[in-house]
Coordinates of N, CA and C and ligand atoms in Angstrom, one line a residue:
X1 N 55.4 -85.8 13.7 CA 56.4 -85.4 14.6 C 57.8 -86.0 14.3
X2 N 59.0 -85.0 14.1 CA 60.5 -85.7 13.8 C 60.6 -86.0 15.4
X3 N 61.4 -87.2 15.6 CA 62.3 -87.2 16.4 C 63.9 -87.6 16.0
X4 N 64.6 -86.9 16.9 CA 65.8 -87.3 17.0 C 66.1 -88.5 17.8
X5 N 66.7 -89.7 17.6 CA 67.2 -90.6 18.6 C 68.3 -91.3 18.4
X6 N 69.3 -90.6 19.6 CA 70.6 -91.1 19.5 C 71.0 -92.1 20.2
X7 N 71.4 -93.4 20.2 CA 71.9 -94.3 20.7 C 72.8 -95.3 19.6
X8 N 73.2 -95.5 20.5 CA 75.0 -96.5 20.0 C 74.9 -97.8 19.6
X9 N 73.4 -98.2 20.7 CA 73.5 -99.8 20.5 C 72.3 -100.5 19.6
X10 N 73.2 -100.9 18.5 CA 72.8 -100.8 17.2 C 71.5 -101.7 17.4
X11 N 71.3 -102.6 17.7 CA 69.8 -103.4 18.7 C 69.0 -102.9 19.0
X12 N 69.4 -102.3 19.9 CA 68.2 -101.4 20.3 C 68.0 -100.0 19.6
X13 N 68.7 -99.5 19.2 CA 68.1 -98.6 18.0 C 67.5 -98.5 17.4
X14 N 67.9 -99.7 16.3 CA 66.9 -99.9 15.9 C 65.4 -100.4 15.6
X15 N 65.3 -101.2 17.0 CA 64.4 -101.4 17.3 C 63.2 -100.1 18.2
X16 N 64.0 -99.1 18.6 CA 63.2 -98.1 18.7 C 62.7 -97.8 17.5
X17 N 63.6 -97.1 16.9 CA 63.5 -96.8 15.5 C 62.6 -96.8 14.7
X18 N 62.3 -98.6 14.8 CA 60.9 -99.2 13.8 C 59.8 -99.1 14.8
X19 N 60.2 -99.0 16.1 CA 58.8 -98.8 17.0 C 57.9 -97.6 17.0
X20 N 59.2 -96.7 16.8 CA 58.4 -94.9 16.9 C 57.8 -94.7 15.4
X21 N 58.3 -95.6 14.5 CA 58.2 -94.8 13.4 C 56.3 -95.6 13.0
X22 N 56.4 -96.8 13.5 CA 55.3 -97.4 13.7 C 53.9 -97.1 14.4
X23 N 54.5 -96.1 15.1 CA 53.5 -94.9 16.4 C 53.6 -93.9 15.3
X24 N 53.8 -93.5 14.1 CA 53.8 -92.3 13.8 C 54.6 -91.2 13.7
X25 N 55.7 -91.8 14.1 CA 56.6 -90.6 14.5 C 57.6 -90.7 13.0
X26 N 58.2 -89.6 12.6 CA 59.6 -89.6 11.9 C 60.9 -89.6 12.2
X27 N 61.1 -90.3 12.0 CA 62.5 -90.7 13.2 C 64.0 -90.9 12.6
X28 N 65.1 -89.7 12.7 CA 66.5 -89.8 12.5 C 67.1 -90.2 13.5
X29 N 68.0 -91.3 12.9 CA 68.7 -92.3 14.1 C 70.4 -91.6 14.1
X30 N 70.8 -91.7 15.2 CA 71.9 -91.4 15.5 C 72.9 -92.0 16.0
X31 N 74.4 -92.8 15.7 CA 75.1 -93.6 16.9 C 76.3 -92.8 17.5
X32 N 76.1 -91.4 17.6 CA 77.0 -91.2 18.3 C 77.1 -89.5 18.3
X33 N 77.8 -88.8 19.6 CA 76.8 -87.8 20.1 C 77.4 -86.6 19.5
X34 N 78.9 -86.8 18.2 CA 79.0 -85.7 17.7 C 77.8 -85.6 16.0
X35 N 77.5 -86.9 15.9 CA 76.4 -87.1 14.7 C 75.3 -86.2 15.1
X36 N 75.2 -86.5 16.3 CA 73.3 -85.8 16.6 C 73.9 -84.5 16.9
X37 N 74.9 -84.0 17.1 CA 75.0 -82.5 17.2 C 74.5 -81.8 15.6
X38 N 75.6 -82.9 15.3 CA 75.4 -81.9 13.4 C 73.9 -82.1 13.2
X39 N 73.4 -83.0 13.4 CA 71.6 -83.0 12.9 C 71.3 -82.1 14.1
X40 N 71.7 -81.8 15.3 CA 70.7 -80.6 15.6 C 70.8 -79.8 15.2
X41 N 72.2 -79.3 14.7 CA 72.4 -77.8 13.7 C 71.6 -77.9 12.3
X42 N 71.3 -78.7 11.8 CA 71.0 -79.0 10.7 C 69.4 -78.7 10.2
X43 N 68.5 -79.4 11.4 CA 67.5 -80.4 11.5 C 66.7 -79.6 13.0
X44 N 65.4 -79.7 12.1 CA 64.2 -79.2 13.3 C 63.4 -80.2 14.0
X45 N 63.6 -80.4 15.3 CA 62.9 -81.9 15.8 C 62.2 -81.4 16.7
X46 N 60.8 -82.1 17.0 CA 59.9 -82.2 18.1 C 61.0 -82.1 19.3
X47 N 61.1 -83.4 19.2 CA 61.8 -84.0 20.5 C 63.1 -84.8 20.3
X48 N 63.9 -85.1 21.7 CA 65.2 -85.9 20.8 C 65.0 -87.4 22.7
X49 N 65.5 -88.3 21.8 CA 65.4 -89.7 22.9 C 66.9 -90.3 22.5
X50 N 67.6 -89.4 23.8 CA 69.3 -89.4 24.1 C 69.6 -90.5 25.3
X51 N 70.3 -91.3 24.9 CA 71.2 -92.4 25.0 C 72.1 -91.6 26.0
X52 N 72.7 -91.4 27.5 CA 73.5 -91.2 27.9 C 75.0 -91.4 28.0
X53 N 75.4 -93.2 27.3 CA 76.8 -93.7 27.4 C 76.8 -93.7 26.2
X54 N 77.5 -92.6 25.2 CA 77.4 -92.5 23.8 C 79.1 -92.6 23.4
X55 N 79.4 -93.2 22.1 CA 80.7 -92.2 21.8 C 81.5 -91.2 21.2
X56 N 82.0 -90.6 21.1 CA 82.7 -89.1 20.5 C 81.9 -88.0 21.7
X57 N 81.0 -87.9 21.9 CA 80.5 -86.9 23.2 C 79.5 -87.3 23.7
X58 N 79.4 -87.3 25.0 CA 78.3 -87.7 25.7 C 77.3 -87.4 25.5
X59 N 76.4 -87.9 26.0 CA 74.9 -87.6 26.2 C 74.5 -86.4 26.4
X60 N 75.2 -86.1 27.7 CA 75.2 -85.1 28.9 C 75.8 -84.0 28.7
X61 N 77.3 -84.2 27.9 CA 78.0 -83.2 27.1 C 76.8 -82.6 26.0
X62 N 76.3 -83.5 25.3 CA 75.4 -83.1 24.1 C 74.3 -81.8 24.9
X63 N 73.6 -82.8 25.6 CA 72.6 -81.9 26.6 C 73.0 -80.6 27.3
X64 N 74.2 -80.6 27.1 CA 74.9 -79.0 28.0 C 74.7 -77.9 27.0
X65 N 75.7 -78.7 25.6 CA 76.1 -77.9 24.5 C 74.5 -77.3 24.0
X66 N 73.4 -78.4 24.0 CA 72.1 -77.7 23.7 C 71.4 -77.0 24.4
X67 N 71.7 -77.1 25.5 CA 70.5 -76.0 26.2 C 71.0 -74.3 26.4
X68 N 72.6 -74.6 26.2 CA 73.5 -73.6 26.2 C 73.2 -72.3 24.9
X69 N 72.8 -73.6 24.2 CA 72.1 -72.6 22.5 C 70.9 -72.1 23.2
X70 N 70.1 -72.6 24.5 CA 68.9 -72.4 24.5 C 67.8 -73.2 23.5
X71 N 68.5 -74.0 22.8 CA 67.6 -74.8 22.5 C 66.4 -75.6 23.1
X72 N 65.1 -75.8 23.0 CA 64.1 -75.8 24.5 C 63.5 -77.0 24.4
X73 N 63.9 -78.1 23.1 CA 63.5 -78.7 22.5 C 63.0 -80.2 24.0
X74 N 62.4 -80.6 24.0 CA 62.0 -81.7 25.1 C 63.1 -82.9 25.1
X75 N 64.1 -83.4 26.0 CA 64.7 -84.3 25.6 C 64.3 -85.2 26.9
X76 N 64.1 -86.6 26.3 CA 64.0 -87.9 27.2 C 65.3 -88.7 27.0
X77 N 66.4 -89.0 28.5 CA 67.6 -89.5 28.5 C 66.8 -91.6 28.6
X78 N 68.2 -92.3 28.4 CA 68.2 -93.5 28.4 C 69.1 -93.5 28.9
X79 N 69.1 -94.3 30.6 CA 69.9 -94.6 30.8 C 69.8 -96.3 32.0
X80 N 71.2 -96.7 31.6 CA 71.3 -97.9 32.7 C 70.9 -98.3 33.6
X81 N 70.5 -99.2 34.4 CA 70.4 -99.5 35.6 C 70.9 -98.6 36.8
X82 N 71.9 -99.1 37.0 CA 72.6 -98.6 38.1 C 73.5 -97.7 38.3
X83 N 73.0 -96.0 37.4 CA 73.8 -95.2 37.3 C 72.9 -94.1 37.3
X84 N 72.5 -94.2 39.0 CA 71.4 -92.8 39.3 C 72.4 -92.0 39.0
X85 N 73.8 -91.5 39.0 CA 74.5 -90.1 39.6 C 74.9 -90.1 37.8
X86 N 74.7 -90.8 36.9 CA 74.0 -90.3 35.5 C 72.9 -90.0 35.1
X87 N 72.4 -90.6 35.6 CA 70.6 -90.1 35.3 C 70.7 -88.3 36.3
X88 N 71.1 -88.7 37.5 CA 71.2 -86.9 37.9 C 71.6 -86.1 37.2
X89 N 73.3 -86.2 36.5 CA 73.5 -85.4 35.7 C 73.0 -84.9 34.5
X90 N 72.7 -86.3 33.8 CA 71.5 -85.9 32.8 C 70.3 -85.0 33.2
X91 N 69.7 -85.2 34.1 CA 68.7 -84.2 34.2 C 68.9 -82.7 35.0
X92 N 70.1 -82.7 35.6 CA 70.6 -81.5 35.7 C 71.4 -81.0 34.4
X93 N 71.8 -81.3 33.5 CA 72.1 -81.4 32.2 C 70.7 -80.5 31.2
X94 N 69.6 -80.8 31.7 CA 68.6 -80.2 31.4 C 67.6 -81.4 30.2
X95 N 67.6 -82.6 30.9 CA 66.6 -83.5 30.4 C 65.0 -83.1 31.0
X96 N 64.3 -83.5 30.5 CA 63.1 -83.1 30.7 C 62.3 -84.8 31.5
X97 N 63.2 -86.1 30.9 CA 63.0 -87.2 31.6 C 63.1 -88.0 31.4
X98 N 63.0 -89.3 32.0 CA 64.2 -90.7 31.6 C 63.7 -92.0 31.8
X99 N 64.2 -92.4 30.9 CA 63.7 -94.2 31.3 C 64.7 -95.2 31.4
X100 N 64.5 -96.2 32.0 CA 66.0 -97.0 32.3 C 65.7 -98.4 31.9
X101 N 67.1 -98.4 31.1 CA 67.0 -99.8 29.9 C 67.3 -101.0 31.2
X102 N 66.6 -101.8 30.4 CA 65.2 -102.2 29.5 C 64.2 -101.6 29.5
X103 N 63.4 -101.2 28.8 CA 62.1 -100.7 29.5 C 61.0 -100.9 27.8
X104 N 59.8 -100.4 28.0 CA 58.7 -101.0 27.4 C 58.6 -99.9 26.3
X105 N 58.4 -100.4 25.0 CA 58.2 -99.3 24.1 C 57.0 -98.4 24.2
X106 N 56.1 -99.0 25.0 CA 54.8 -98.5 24.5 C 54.9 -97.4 25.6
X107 N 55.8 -97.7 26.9 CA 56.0 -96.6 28.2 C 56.6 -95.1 27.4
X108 N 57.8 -95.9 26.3 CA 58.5 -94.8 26.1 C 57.9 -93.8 25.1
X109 N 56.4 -94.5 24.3 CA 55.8 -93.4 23.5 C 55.3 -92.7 24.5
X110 N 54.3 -93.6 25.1 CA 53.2 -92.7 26.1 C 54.0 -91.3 26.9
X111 N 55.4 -91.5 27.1 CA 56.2 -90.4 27.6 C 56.6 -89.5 26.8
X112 N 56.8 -90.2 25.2 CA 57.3 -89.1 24.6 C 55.8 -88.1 24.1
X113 N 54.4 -88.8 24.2 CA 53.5 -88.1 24.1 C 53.2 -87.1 25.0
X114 N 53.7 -87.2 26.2 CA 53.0 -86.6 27.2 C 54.3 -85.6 27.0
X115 N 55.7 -85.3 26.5 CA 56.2 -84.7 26.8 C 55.8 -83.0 25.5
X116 N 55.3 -83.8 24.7 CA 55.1 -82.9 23.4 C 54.1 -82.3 23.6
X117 N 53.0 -82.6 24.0 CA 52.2 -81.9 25.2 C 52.4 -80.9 25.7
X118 N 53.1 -81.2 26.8 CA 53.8 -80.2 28.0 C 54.4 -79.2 26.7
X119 N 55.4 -79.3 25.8 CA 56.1 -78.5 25.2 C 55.4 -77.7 24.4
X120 N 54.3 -78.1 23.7 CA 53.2 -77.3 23.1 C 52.0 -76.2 24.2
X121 N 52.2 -76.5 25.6 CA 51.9 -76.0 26.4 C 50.1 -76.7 26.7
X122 N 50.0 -77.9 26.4 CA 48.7 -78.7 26.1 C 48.5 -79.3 27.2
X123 N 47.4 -79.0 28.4 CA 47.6 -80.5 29.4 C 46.4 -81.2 29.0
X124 N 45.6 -81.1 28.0 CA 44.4 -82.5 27.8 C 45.2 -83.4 27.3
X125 N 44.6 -84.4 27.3 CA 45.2 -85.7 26.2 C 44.2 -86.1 25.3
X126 N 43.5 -85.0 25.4 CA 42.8 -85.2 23.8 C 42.7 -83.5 23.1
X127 N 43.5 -83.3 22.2 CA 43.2 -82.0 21.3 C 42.3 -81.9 20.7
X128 N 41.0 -81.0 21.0 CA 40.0 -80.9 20.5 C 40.0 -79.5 20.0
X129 N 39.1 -79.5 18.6 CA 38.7 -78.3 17.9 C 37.9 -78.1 17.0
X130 N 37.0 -77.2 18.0 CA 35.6 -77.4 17.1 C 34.8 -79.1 17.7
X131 N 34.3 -79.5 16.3 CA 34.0 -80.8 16.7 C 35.1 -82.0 16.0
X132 N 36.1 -82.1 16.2 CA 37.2 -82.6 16.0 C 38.1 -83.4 16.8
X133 N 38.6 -84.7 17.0 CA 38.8 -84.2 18.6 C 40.4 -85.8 18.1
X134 N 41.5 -85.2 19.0 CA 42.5 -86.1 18.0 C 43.7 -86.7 20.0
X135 N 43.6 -87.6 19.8 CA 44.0 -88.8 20.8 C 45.2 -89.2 20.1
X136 N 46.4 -88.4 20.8 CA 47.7 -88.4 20.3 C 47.9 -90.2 20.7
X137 N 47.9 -90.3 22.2 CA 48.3 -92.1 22.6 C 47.5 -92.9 22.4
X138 N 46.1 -92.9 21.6 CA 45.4 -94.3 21.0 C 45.6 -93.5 19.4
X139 N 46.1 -93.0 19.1 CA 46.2 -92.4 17.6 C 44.4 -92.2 17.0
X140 N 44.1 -92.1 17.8 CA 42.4 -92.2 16.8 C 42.0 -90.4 16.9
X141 N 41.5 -90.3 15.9 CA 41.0 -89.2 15.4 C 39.2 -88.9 15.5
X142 N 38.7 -87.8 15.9 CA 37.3 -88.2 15.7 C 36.3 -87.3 15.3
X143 N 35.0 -87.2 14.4 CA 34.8 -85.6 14.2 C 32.9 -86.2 14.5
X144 N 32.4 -85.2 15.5 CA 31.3 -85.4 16.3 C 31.2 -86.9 16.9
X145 N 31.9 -87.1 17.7 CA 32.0 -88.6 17.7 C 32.1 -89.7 17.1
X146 N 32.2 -89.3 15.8 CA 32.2 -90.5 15.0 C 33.8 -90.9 14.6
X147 N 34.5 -91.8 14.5 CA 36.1 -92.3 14.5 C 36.4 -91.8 13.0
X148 N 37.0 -91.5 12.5 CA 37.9 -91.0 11.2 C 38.6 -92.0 11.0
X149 N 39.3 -92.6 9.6 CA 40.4 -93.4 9.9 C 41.3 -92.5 9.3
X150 N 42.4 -92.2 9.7 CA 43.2 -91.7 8.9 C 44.4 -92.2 8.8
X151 N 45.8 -92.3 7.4 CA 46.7 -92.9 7.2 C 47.6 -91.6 8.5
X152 N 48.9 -93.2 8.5 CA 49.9 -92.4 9.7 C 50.4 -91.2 9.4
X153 N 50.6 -90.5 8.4 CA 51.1 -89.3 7.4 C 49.7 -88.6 7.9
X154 N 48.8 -88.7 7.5 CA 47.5 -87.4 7.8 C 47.6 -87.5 9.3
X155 N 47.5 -88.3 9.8 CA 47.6 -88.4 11.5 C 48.3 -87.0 12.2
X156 N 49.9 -87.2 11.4 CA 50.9 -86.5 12.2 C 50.7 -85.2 11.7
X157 N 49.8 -85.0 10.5 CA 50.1 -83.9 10.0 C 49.1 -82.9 10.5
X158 N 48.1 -83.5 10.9 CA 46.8 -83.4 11.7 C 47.0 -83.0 13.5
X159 N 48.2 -83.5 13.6 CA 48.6 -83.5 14.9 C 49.5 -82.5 15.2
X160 N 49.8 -82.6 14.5 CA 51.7 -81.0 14.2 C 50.6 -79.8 14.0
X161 N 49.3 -79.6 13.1 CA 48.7 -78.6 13.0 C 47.8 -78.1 14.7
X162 N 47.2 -79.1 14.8 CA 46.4 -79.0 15.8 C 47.4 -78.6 17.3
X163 N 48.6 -78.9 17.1 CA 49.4 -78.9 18.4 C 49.6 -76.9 18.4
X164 N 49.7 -76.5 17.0 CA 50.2 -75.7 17.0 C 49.1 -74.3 16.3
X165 N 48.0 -74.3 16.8 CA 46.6 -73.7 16.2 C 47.0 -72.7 16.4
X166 N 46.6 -71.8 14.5 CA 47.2 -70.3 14.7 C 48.0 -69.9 14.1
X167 N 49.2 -71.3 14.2 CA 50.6 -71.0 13.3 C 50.8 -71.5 11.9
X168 N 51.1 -70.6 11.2 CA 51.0 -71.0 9.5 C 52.3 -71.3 9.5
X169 N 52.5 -72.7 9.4 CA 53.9 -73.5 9.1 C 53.6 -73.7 7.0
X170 N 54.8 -73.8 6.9 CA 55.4 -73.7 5.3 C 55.5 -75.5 5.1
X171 N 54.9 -75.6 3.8 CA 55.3 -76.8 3.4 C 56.4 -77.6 3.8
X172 N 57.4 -76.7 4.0 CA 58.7 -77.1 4.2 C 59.0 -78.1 5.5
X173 N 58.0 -76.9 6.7 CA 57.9 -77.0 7.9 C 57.7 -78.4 7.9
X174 N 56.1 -78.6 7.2 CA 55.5 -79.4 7.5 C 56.4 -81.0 7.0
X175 N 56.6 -80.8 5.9 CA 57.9 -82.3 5.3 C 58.5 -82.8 6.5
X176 N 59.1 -81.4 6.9 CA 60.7 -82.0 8.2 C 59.7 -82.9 9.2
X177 N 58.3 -82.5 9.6 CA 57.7 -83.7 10.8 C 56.9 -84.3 10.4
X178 N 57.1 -84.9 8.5 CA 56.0 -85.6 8.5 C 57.5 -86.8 8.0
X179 N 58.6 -86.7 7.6 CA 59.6 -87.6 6.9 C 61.1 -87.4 7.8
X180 N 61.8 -88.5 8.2 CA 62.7 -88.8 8.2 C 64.2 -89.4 7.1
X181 N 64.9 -89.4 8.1 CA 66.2 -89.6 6.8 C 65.6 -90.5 6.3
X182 N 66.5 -90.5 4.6 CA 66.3 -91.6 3.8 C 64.8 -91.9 3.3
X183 N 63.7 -91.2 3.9 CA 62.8 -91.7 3.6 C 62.4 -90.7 2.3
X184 N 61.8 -91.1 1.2 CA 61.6 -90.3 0.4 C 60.1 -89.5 0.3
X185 N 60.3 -88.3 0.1 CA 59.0 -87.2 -0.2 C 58.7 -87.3 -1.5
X186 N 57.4 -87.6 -1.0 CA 57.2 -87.3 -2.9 C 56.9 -86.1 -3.0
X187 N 56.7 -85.7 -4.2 CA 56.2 -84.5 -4.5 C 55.3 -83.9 -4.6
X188 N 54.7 -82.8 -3.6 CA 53.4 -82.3 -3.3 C 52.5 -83.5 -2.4
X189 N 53.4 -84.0 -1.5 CA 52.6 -84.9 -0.5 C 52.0 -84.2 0.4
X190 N 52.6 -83.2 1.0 CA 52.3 -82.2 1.8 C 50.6 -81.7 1.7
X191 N 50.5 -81.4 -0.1 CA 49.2 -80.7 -0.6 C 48.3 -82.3 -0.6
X192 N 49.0 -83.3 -0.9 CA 48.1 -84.3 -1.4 C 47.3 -84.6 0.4
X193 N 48.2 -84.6 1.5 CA 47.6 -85.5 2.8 C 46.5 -84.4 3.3
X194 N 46.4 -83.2 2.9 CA 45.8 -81.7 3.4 C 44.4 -81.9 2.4
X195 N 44.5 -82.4 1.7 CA 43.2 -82.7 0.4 C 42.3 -84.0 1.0
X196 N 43.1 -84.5 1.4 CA 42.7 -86.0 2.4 C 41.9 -85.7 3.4
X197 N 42.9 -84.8 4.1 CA 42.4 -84.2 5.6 C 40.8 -83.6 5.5
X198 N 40.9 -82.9 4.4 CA 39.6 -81.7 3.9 C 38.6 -82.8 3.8
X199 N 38.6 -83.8 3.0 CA 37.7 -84.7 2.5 C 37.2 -85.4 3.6
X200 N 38.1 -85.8 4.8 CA 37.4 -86.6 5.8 C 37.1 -85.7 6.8
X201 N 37.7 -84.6 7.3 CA 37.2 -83.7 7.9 C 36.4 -82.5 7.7
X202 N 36.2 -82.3 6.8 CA 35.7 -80.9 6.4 C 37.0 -79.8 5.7
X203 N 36.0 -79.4 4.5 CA 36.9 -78.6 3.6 C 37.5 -77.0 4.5
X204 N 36.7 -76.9 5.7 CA 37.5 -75.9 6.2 C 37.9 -75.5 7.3
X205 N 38.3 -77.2 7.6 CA 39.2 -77.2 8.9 C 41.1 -76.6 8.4
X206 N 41.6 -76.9 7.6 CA 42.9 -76.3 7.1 C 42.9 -75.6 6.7
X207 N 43.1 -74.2 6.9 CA 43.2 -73.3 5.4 C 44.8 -73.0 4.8
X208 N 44.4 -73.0 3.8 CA 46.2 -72.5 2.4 C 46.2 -71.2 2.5
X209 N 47.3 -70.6 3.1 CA 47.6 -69.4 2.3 C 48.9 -69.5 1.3
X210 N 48.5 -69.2 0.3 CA 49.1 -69.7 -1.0 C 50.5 -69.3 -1.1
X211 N 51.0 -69.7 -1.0 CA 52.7 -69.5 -1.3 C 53.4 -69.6 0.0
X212 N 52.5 -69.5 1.3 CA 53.4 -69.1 2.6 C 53.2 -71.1 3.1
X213 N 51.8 -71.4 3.5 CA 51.7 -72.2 4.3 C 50.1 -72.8 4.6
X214 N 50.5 -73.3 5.5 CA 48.5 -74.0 6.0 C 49.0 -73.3 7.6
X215 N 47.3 -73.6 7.8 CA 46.8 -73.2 9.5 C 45.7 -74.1 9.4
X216 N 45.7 -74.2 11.0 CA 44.3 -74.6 11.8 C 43.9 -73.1 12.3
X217 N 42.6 -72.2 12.1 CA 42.9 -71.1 12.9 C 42.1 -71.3 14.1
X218 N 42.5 -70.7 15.0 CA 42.0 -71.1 16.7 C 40.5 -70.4 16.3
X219 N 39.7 -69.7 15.5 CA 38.4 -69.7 15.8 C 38.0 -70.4 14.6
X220 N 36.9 -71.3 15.2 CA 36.9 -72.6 14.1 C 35.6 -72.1 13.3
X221 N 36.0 -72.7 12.1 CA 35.7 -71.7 10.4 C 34.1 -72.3 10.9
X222 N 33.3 -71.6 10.6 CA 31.5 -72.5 10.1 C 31.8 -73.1 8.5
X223 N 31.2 -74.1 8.3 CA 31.4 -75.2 7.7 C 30.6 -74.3 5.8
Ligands
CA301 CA1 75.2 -96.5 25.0

């Protein structure tokens, strides 16, 4: 899963930063709210974790200009203590939901899991398919009950498919939520974590259609 996360204060940034990216996520950092505009024009994200007191444009400004595109994308605001008639405007702004600094990393994955969820239109908290069955907030993966280990890269990649059973996303697709800025792709990683996948899961839980993309297809293949 990419995220977007914009905030100013270079501390905590990046301390999200290494936290989400630690949970599995791919994460472009942002300090300021005409930056994260150009990466939303740019750049395809799960979800975005917006900082409200930003500078060059606000938070809230940002949140207008995006929902105004219709962009649907799930955003979670950050904001201060003691600035409910910010936090209202943010979420009349069209946040989806908020947490207020300080607060616990582990609160703000579990939220940003439950929001990608709701956005994929998913209310279990376990994605199951077939006999497969994948635990976005303890990251464990499992096929007939038995635990899978999988690296954080097959996880997400496992998780971006499963979120989205049916839809044949393109290599390409798949890169943008498996890597963040600066982080380097190698080449044909995409094919290599899908070979991975096959081998611990079964060779026909993914299928390739050759030149376009992979699927999970919603009726699950016999083995
Ligand atoms: Ca700030």
């Amino acid at each position: 899963m990419r995220i977007l996360l914009v905030e100013d204060d270079a501390l905590l940034g990046d301390g999200v930063r290494v936290g989400l990216k630690q949970a599995g996520f791919a994460v472009d950092w942002t300090q300021d709210g005409q930056a994260a505009k150009l990466a939303l024009e740019t750049e395809d994200y799960a979800l975005m974790v917006l900082d409200l007191g930003l500078p060059k444009l606000s938070g809230t400004d940002l949140l207008k200009w995006l929902r105004a595109r219709q962009l649907t994308m799930p955003v979670l605001i950050l904001t201060a203590r003691d600035t409910v008639a910010d936090r209202v405007a943010g979420l009349n702004a069209g946040a989806d939901d908020y947490l207020i600094k300080p607060f616990d990393l582990d609160e703000l994955i579990a939220r940003l899991n439950a929001l990608l969820r709701r956005s994929a239109g998913q209310v279990n908290l376990i994605l199951q398919h077939g006999d497969i069955a994948l635990t976005p907030s303890t990251h464990q993966v499992s096929k007939n009950g038995q635990a899978v280990a999988l690296s954080a890269r097959e996880f997400s990649l496992l998780h971006e498919l499963l979120l989205h059973v049916g839809r044949v996303q393109s290599r390409e697709q798949l890169e943008q939520h498996l890597y963040g800025w600066g982080e380097e792709v190698e080449s044909n990683s995409v094919e290599v974590h899908v070979h991975h996948l096959r081998k611990k899961l079964g060779s026909a839980l993914i299928r390739t259609l050759r030149g376009v993309g992979y699927v999970i297809d919603k009726d699950v293949a016999k083995p």
